[in-house]
XYZ file of C-alpha atoms in Angstrom:
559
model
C 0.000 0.000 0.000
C 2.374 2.462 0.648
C 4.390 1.659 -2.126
C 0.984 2.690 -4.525
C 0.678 5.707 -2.105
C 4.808 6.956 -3.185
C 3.842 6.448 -6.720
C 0.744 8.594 -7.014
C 2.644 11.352 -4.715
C 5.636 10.814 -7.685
C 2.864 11.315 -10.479
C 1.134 14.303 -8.724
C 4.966 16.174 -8.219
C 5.561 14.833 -12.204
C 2.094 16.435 -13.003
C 2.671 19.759 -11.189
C 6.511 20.320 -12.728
C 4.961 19.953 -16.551
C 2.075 22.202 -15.504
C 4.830 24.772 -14.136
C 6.640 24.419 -17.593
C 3.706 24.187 -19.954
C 2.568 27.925 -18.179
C 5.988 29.227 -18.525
C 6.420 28.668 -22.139
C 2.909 29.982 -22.706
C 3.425 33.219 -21.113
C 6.859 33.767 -22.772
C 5.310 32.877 -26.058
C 2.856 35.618 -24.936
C 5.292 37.928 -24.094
C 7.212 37.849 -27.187
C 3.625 37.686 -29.582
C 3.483 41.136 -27.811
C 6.361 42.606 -28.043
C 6.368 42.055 -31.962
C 2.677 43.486 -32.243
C 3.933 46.620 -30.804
C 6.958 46.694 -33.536
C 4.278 45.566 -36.343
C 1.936 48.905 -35.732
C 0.496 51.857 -37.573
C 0.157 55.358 -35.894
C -3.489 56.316 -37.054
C -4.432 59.744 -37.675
C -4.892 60.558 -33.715
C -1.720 59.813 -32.944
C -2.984 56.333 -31.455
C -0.470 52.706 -32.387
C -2.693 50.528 -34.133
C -2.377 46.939 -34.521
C -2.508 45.533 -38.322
C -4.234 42.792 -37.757
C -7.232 45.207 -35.615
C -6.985 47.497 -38.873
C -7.787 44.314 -41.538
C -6.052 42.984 -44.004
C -6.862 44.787 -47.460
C -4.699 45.330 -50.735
C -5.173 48.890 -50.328
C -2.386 50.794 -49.212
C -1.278 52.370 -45.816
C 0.233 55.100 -46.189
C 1.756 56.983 -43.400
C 1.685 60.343 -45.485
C -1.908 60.200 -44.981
C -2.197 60.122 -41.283
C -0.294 62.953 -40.114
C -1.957 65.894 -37.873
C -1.625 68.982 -39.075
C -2.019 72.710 -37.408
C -4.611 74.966 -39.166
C -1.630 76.770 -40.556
C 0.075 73.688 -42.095
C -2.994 72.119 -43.286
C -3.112 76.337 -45.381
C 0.034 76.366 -46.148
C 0.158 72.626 -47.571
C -3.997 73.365 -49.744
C -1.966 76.866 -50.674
C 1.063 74.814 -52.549
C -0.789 71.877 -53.638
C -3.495 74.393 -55.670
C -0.513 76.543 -56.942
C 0.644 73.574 -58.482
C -2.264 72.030 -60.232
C -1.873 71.948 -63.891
C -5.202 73.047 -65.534
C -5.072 69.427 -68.257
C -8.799 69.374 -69.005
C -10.069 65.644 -69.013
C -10.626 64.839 -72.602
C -10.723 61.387 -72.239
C -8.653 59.123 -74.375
C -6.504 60.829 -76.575
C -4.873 58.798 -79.778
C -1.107 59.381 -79.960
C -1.601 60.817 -83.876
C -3.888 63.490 -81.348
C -1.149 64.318 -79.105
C 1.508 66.830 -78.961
C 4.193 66.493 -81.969
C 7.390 68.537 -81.434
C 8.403 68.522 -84.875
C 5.058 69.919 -86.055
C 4.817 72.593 -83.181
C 6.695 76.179 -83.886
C 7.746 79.361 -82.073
C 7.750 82.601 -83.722
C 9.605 85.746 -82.143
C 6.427 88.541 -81.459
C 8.299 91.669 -80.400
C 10.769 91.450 -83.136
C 13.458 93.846 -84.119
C 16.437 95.205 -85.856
C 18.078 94.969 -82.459
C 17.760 94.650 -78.648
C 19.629 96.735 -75.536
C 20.453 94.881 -72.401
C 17.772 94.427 -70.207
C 15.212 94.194 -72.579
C 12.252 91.857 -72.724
C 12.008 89.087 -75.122
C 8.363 87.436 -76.021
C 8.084 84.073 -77.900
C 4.843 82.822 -79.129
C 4.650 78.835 -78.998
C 1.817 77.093 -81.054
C 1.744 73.219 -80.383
C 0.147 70.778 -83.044
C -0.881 66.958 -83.259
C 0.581 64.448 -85.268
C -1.662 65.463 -87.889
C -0.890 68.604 -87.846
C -3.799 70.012 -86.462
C -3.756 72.736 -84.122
C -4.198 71.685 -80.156
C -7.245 73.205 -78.218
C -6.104 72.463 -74.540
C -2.527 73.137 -72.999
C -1.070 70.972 -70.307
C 2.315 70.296 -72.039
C 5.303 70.550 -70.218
C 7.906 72.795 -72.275
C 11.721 74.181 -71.179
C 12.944 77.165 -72.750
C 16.211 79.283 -73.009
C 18.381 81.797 -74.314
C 21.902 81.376 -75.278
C 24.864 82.691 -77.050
C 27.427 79.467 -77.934
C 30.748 81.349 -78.539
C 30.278 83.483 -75.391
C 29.042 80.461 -73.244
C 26.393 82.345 -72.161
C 22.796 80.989 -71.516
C 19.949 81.585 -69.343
C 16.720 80.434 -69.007
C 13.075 81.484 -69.911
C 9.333 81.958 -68.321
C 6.553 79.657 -69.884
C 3.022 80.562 -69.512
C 0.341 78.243 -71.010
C -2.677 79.850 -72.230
C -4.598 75.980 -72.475
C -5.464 76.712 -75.578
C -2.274 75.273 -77.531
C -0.338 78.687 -77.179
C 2.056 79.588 -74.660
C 3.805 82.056 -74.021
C 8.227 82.421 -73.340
C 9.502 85.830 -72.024
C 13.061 86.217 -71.611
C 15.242 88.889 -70.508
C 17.919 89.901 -72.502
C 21.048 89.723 -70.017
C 24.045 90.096 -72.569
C 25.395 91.620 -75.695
C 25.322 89.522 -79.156
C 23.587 87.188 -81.179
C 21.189 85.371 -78.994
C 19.325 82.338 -79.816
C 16.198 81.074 -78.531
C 15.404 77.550 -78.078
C 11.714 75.743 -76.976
C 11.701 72.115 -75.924
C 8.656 69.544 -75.717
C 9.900 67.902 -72.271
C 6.224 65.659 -72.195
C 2.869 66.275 -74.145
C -0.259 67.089 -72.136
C -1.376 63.412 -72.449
C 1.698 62.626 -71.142
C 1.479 64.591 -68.113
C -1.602 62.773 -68.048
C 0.005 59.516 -67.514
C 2.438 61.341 -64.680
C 0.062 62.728 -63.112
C -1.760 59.186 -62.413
C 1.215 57.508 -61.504
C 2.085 60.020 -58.923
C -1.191 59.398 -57.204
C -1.804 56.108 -57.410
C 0.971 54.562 -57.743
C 3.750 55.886 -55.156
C 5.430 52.636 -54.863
C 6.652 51.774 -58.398
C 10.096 52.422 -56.786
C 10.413 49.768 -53.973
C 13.091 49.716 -51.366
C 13.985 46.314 -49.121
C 15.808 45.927 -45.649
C 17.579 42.969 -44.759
C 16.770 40.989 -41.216
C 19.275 39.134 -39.467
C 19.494 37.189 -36.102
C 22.503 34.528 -36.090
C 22.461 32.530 -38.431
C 18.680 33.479 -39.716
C 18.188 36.375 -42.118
C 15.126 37.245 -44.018
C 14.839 40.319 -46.597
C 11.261 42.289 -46.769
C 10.240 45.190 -48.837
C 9.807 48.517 -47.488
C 8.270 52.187 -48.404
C 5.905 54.751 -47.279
C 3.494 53.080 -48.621
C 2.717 49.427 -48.501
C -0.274 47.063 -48.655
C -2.150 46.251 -45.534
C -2.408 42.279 -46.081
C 0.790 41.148 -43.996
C 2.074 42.543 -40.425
C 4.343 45.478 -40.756
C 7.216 46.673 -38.728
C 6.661 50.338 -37.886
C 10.018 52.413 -38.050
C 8.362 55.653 -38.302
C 11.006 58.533 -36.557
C 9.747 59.267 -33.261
C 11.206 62.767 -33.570
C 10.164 63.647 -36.840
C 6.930 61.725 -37.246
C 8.455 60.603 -40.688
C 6.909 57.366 -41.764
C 8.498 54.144 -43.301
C 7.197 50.343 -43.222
C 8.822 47.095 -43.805
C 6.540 44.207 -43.843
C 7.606 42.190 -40.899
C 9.904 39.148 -41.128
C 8.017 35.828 -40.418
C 11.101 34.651 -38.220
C 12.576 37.688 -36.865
C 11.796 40.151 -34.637
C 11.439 43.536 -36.534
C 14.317 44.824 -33.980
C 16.460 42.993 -36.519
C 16.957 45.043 -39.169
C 20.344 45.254 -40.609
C 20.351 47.984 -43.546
C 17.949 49.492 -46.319
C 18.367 49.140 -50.136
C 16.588 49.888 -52.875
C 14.752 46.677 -54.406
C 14.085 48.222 -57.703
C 11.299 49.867 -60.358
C 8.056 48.449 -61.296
C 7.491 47.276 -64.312
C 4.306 47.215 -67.193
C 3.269 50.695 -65.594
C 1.689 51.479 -68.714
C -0.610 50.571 -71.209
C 0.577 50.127 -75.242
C -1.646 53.159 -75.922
C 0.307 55.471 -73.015
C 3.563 54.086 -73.528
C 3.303 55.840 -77.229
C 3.142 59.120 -75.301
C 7.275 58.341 -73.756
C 9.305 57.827 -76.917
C 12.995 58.661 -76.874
C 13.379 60.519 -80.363
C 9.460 61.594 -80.948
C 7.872 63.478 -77.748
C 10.923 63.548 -75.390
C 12.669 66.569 -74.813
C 12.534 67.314 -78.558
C 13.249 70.682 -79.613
C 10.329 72.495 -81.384
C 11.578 74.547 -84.466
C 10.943 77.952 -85.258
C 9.056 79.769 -87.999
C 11.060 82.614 -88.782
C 14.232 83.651 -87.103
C 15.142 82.320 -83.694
C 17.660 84.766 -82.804
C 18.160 88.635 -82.177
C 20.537 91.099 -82.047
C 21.495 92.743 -78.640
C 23.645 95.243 -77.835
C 24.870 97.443 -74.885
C 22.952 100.046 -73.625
C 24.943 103.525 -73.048
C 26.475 104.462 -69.873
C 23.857 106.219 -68.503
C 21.300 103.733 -69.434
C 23.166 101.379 -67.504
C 23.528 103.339 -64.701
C 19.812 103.801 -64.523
C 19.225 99.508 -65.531
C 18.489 97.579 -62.530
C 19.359 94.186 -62.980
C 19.461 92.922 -59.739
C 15.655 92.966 -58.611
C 15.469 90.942 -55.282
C 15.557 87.615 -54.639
C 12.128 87.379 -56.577
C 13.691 87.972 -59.622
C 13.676 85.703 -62.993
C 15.747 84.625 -63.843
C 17.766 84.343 -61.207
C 21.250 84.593 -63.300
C 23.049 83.790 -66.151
C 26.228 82.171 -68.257
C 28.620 84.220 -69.442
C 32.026 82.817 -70.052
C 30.965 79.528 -68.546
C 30.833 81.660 -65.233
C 27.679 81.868 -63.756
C 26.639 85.638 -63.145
C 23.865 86.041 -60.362
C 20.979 89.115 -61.033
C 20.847 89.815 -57.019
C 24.018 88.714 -55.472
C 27.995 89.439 -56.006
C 29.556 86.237 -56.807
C 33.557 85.143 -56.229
C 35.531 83.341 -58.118
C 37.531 80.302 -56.139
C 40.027 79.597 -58.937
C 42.662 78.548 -56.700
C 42.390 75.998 -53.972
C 43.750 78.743 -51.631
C 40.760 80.644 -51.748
C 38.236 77.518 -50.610
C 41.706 77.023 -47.845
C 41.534 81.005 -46.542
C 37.272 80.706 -47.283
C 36.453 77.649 -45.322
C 39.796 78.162 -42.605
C 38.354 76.963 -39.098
C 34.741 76.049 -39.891
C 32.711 73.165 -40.258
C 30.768 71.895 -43.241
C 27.867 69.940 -43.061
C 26.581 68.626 -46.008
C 23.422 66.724 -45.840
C 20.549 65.039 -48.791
C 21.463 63.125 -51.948
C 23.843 62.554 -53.938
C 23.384 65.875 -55.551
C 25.142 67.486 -52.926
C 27.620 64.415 -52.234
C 29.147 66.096 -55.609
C 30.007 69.306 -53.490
C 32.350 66.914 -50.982
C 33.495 64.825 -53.883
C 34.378 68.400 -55.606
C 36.211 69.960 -52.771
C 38.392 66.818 -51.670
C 39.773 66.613 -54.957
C 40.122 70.224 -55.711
C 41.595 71.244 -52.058
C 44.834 69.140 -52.063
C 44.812 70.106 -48.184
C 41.303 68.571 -47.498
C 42.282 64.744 -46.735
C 38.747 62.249 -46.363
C 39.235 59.876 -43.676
C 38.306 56.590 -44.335
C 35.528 55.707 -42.543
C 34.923 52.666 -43.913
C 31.639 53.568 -45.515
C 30.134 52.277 -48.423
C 31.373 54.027 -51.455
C 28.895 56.566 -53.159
C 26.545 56.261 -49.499
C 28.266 57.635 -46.996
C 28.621 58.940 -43.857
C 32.515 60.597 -45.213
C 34.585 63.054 -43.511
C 37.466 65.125 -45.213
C 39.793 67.007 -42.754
C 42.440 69.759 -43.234
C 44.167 69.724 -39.602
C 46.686 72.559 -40.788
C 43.853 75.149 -41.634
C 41.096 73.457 -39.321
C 38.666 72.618 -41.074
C 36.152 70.060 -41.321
C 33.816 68.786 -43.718
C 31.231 66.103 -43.245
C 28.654 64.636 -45.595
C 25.704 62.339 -44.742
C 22.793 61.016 -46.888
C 19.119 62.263 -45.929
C 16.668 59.637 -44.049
C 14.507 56.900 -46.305
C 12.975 57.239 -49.096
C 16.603 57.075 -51.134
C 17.398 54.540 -54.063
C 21.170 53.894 -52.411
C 22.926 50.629 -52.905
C 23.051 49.329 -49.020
C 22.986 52.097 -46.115
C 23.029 50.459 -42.879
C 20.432 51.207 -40.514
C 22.304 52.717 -37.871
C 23.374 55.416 -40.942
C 19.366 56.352 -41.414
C 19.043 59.780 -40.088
C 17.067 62.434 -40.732
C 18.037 65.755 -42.046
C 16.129 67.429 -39.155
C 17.429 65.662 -36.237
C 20.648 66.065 -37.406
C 20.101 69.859 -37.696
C 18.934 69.592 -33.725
C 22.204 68.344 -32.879
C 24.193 71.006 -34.485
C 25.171 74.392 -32.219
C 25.602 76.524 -34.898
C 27.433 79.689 -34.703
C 29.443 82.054 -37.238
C 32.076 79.131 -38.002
C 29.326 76.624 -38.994
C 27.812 75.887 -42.591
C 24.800 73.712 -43.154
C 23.780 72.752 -46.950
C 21.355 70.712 -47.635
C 20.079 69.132 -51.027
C 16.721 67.087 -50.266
C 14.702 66.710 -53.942
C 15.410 63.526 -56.130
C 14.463 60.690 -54.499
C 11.027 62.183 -53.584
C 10.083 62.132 -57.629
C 7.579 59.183 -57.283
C 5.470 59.913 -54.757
C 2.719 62.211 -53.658
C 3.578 65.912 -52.860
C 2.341 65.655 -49.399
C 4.995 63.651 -48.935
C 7.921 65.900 -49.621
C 6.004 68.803 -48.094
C 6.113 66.702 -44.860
C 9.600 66.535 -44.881
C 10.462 70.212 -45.762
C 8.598 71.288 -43.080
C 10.356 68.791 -40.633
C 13.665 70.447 -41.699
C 12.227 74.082 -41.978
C 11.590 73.801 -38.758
C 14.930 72.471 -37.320
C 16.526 74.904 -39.574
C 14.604 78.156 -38.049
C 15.671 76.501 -34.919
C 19.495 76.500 -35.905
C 18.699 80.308 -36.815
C 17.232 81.342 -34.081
C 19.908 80.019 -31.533
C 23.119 80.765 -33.443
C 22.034 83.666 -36.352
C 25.294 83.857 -37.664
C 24.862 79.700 -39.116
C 25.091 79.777 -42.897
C 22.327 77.677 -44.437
C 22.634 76.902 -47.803
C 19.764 74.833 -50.188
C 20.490 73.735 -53.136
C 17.500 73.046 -55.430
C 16.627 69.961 -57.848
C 18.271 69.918 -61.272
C 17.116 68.390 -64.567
C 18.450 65.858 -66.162
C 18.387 63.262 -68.758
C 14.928 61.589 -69.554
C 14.048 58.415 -71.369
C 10.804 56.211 -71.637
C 11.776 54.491 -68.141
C 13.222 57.310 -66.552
C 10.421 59.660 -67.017
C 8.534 57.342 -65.167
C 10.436 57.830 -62.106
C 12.179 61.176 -62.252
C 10.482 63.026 -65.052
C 11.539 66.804 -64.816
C 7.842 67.986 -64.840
C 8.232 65.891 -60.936
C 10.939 67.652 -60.138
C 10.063 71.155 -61.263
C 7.106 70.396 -58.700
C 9.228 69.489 -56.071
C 11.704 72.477 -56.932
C 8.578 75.436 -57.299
C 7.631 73.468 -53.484
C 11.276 73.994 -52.024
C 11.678 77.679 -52.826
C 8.187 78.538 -51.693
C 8.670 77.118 -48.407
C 12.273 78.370 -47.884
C 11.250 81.825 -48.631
C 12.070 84.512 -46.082
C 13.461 82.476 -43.253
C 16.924 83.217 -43.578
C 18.784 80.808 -46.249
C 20.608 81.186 -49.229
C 19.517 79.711 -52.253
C 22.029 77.892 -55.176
C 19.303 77.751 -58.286
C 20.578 74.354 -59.357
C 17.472 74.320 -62.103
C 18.689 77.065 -64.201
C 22.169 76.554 -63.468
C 21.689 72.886 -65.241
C 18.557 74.230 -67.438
C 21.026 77.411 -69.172
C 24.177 75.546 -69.576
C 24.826 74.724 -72.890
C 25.814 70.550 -71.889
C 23.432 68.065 -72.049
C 21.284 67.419 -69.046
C 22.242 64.847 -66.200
C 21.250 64.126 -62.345
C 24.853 64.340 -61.566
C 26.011 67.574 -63.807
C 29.026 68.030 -64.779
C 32.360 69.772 -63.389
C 32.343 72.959 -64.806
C 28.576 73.558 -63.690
C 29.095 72.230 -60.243
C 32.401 74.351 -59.809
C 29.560 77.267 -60.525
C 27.194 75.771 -57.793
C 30.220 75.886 -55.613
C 31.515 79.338 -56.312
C 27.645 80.795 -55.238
C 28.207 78.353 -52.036
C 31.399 79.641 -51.131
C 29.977 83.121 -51.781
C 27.442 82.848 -49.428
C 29.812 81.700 -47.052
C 32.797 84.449 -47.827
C 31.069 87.211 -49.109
C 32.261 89.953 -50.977
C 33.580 92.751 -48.425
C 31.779 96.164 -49.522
């Protein structure tokens, strides 16, 4: 008997210890379910975390654009720029491609013309756009470039379209320089084109998709990442908590969303367009193509006397369009006295005991690239970074100075930044004193090109704001932007980083960087007047111009 009585006690103790474990594994299972709910959340539009799974699993997008809280005076100023920039394309339904805008059938004429010009004048140049039939167009919408320029003095500049949606536009320019002066009109998309771009911008922000690699150990999983991504699959949340910036990765099914090693972009959508709307993006045919003239395309300008020129003001505030010129492959500002920094010495004696900070894209990556290999003194120390991504770091220890670049926070198309290198442009501002021996530029435009406006507008205003900050603590803080550029367009690229999306995101920048304090470098028309073919990365002589208005602001002339 009491042998049967130890046995049941040994099967009850048995009994209890499995319970025991059995409970503890639960709850940790528990535990850990939880923590990765919290990391796979959505901030909804009060500011609240919200599980995916409690908001449903759908194929439509969340995007966290789209659930931000605004102040009455954001939620203005964002209507204000978002109706500024609607393009009055009347819907006409369908529109055959032998319908749409031909270049080579379009033609400028010269209205105000004459025997000759004076300096200063204005020029007005009457665009009429036909079909492939050669039948006049009824509504506007096209996107056209325009400028002025003089090939044996290397001067250019560029010129004012206004569309009259009617088929005519208009193209004043301002006669800035002595000589024979050409005019030239370009077709950069037709109206139905624009068509096309504007769809794709609005319903289609992801056609550039990003990824992040996951690793624990020996597990690693990759997931794709963006603003915004469909609501079917739990999502890791790694919105900035400063900021309020959004960006989603759908969540590993192994790995804890804490995991995350880098971000990269995955690549570009593909069959984005019909047959019928790919017709409208044809390298050769609607393009950039020039459109010809009718008559003459040039005039004949000469000086004005002395005392007319005393009495011309071409300098007419910071307003003022254009904002310069090419003359002599030397960029001449209307409202600012620009130095030359021919020598290395002058950047040296310029830039002796401050600090450069160089933050956005690889627009501005060109600037450090530039200055390390033109200032023999200013040595980059190997970081071990990954090339063209950054974070570098040039030093000159003799003449103290230091220069640092560092890419802007996600969305960018880089190879592989790691994830400890995401920052944002505006916490990084936060973290800088400031003072009369500090510089800040910042270039923040071409990797926003595919999505909605609100999302770029979101971001300037982040930085705005950390910039006024800066200001307003340490005056004396250079701040320098430096706007989008164009650049070279094909069927795919237009797609992605048409120059109709980034004259959007340029008219955007300079609106909401107006009177706070910064200096301006007009990348557009210092890549739109030069006389070389467009590119996102522009070439030497035209950034040693961007860098001569930098180092300008910077060391101005004494007077």
């Amino acid at each position: 008997m009491w042998i049967s009585f130890y046995k049941l006690r040994l099967f009850c103790c048995l009994l209890a210890v499995l319970t025991v474990v059995v409970l503890v594994i639960n709850v940790t299972q528990v535990e850990y379910l939880d923590r990765e709910t919290v990391s796979a959340t959505f901030i909804d539009s009060s500011g609240q975390f919200v599980s995916s799974q409690v908001i449903g699993t759908s194929w439509n997008p969340y995007c966290g654009y789209e659930h931000q809280t605004l102040s009455s005076q954001e939620r203005a100023e964002e209507d204000s720029l978002l109706t500024a920039l609607q393009r009055q394309i009347p819907d006409v339904g369908p529109v055959p491609f032998v319908k749409s805008s031909d270049p080579s059938s379009s033609y400028f004429v010269i209205l105000n013309s004459a025997d000759f010009f004076k300096v200063g004048s204005q020029l007005e140049v009457l665009v009429h756009v036909q079909d492939f039939q050669r039948q006049p167009k009824k509504y506007g919408g096209d996107y056209l470039q325009a400028r002025i320029h003089s090939p044996k003095l290397q001067a250019g500049a560029v010129g004012r379209v206004v569309d009259y949606q009617n088929g005519f536009y208009k193209v004043f320019f301002t006669l800035l320089w002595p000589g024979k002066v050409t005019v030239s009109v370009s077709l950069v998309h037709p109206s139905e084109g624009i068509r096309v771009l504007q769809h794709l911008q609005e319903e289609k922000p992801d056609r550039v998709y990003f990824k992040s690699l996951f690793r624990s150990g020996r597990i690693s999983e990759t997931t794709e990442c963006n603003v915004c991504l469909p609501r079917l699959l739990p999502l890791c949340n790694f919105t900035d908590l400063y900021t309020g910036e959004p960006w989603f990765c759908f969540k590993p099914k192994k790995l804890p969303c804490s995991s995350r090693i880098n971000h990269f972009k995955g690549g570009y959508q593909k069959g984005l367009l019909t047959a019928a709307e790919s017709a409208f993006f044809q390298s050769g045919v609607n393009i950039k193509m020039p459109i010809n003239s009718s008559g003459p395309d040039w005039v004949t300008v000469v000086p004005r006397r002395i005392k007319e020129s005393n009495n011309l003001d071409l300098s007419q505030g910071s307003g003022t369009f254009p904002s310069g010129h090419y003359y002599r492959d030397q960029w001449k500002p209307r409202n600012f006295k620009i130095r030359q920094f021919n020598d290395p010495d002058n950047v040296t004696e310029c830039l002796q005991r401050k600090v450069v900070y160089l933050f956005g894209d690889s627009t501005i990556r060109q600037w450090f690239e530039y200055l390390t290999t033109f200032v023999p003194d200013l040595v980059e120390f190997n970081l071990g970074s990954p090339k063209k991504v950054g974070p570098f770091l040039a030093v000159d220890q003799k003449h103290n100075i230091l220069l640092k670049y560092r890419c802007h926070g996600p969305p960018i198309r880089f190879t592989t930044v790691f994830s400890s290198e995401l920052h944002y442009v505006a916490n990084e501002l936060n973290g800088i004193v400031g003072g009369k021996n500090t510089v800040v530029a910042i270039a923040v435009w071409s990797h926003f090109s595919t999505f909605p406006l609100e999302v770029y507008i979101r971001r300037l205003r982040n930085i705005r704001r950390a910039v006024v900050q800066l200001l307003d603590r340490s005056p004396k803080t250079v701040v320098v932007i430096r706007t989008a550029n164009v650049q070279e367009l094909g069927p795919e690229a237009s797609l992605f980083s048409s120059d109709w999306y980034n004259f959007q995101l340029d008219t955007v920048l300079r609106k909401m960087f107006s009177g706070i304090g910064v200096y301006l470098v007009d990348a557009w028309e210092m890549t739109l007047a030069h006389y070389l073919p467009h590119k996102l990365h522009p070439d030497e002589v035209i950034v040693k111009n961007q860098l001569d208005m930098f180092l300008s602001f910077v060391c101005p002339l004494e007077t």
